[in-house]
CSV table of C-alpha atoms in Angstrom, one decimal:
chain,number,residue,atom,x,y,z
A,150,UNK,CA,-47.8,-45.4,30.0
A,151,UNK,CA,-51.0,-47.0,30.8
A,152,UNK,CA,-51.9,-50.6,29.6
A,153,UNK,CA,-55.6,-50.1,29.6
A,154,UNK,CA,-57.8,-47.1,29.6
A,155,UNK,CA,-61.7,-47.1,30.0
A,156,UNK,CA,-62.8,-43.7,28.0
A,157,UNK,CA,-66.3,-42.7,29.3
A,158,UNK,CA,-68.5,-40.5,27.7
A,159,UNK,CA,-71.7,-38.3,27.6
A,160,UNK,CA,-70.9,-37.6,23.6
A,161,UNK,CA,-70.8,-33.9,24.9
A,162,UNK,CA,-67.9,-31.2,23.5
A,163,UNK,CA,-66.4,-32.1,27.1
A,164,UNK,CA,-65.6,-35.4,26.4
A,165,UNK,CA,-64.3,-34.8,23.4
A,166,UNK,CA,-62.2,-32.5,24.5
A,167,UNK,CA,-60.9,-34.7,27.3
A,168,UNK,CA,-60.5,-37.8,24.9
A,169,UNK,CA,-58.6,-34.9,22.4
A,170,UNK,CA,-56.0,-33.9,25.3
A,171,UNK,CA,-55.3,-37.1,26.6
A,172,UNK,CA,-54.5,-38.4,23.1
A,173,UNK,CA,-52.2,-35.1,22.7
A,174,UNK,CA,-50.1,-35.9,26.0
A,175,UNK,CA,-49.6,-38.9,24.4
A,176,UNK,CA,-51.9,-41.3,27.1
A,177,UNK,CA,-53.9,-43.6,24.9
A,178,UNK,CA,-50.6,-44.5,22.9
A,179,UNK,CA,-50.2,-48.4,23.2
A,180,UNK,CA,-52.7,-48.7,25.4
A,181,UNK,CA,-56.1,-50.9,25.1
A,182,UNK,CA,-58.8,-48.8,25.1
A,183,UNK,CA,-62.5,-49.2,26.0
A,184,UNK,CA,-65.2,-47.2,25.5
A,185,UNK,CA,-68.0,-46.8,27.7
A,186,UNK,CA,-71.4,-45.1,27.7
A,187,UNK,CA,-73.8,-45.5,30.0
A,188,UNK,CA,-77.6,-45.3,28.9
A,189,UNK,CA,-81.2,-45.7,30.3
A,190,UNK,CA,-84.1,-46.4,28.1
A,191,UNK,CA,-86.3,-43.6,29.4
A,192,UNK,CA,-89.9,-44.2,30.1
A,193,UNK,CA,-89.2,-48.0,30.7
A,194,UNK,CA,-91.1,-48.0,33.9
A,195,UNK,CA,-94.3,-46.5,32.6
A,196,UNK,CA,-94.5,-48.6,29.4
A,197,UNK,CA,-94.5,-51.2,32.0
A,198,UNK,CA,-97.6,-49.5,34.2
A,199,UNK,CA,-99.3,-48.6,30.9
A,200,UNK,CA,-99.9,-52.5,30.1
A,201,UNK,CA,-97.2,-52.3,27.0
A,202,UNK,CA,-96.3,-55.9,26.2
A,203,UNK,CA,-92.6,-57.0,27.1
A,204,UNK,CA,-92.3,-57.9,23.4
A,205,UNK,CA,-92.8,-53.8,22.8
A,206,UNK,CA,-90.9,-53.1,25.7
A,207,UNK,CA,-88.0,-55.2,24.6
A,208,UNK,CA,-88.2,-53.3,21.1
A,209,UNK,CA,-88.2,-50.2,22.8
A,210,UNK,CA,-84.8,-50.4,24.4
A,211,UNK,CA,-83.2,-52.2,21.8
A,212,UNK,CA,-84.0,-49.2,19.2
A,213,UNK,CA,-82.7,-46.8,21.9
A,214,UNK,CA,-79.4,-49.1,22.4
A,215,UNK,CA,-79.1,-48.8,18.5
A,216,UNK,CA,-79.4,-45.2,18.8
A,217,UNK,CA,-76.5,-44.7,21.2
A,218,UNK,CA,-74.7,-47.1,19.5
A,219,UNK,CA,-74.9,-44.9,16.5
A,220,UNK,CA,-73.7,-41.6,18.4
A,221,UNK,CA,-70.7,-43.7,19.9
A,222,UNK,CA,-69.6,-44.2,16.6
A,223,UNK,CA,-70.3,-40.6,15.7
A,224,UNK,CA,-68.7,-39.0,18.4
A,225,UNK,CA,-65.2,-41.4,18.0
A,226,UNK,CA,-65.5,-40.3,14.1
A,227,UNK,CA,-65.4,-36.8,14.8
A,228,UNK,CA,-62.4,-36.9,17.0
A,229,UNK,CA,-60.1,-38.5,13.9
């Protein structure tokens, strides 16, 4: 068995199919697992060309970071 997985995911029916099987073959037992999904604030660059402060840009990503943060937990929910 494995003593530390990294579980990455796009929150797609993919993924959690891929997390689902893994767990069925008996992979993640034991093991520490992290989970990791990768996002980019989009439009970042032209909030910066369109003279947003950094104070609004800052708020920006920090409401998209609580958004994925939200489907993470989602998506790990649905696979109990």
């Amino acid at each position: 068995p494995y003593a530390r997985i990294l579980l990455t995911t796009d929150f797609s029916e993919c993924s959690a199919t891929a997390v689902m099987a893994a767990h069925k073959l008996g992979l993640l037992s034991g093991a520490e697992i992290y989970a990791l999904h990768v996002f980019d604030a989009p439009g970042r660059n032209l909030m910066r060309s369109a003279s947003m402060t950094m104070d609004q840009i800052n708020d920006y990503i920090h409401e998209e970071r609580m958004k994925a943060e939200a489907e993470m937990a989602a998506f790990f929910a649905k696979l109990d």
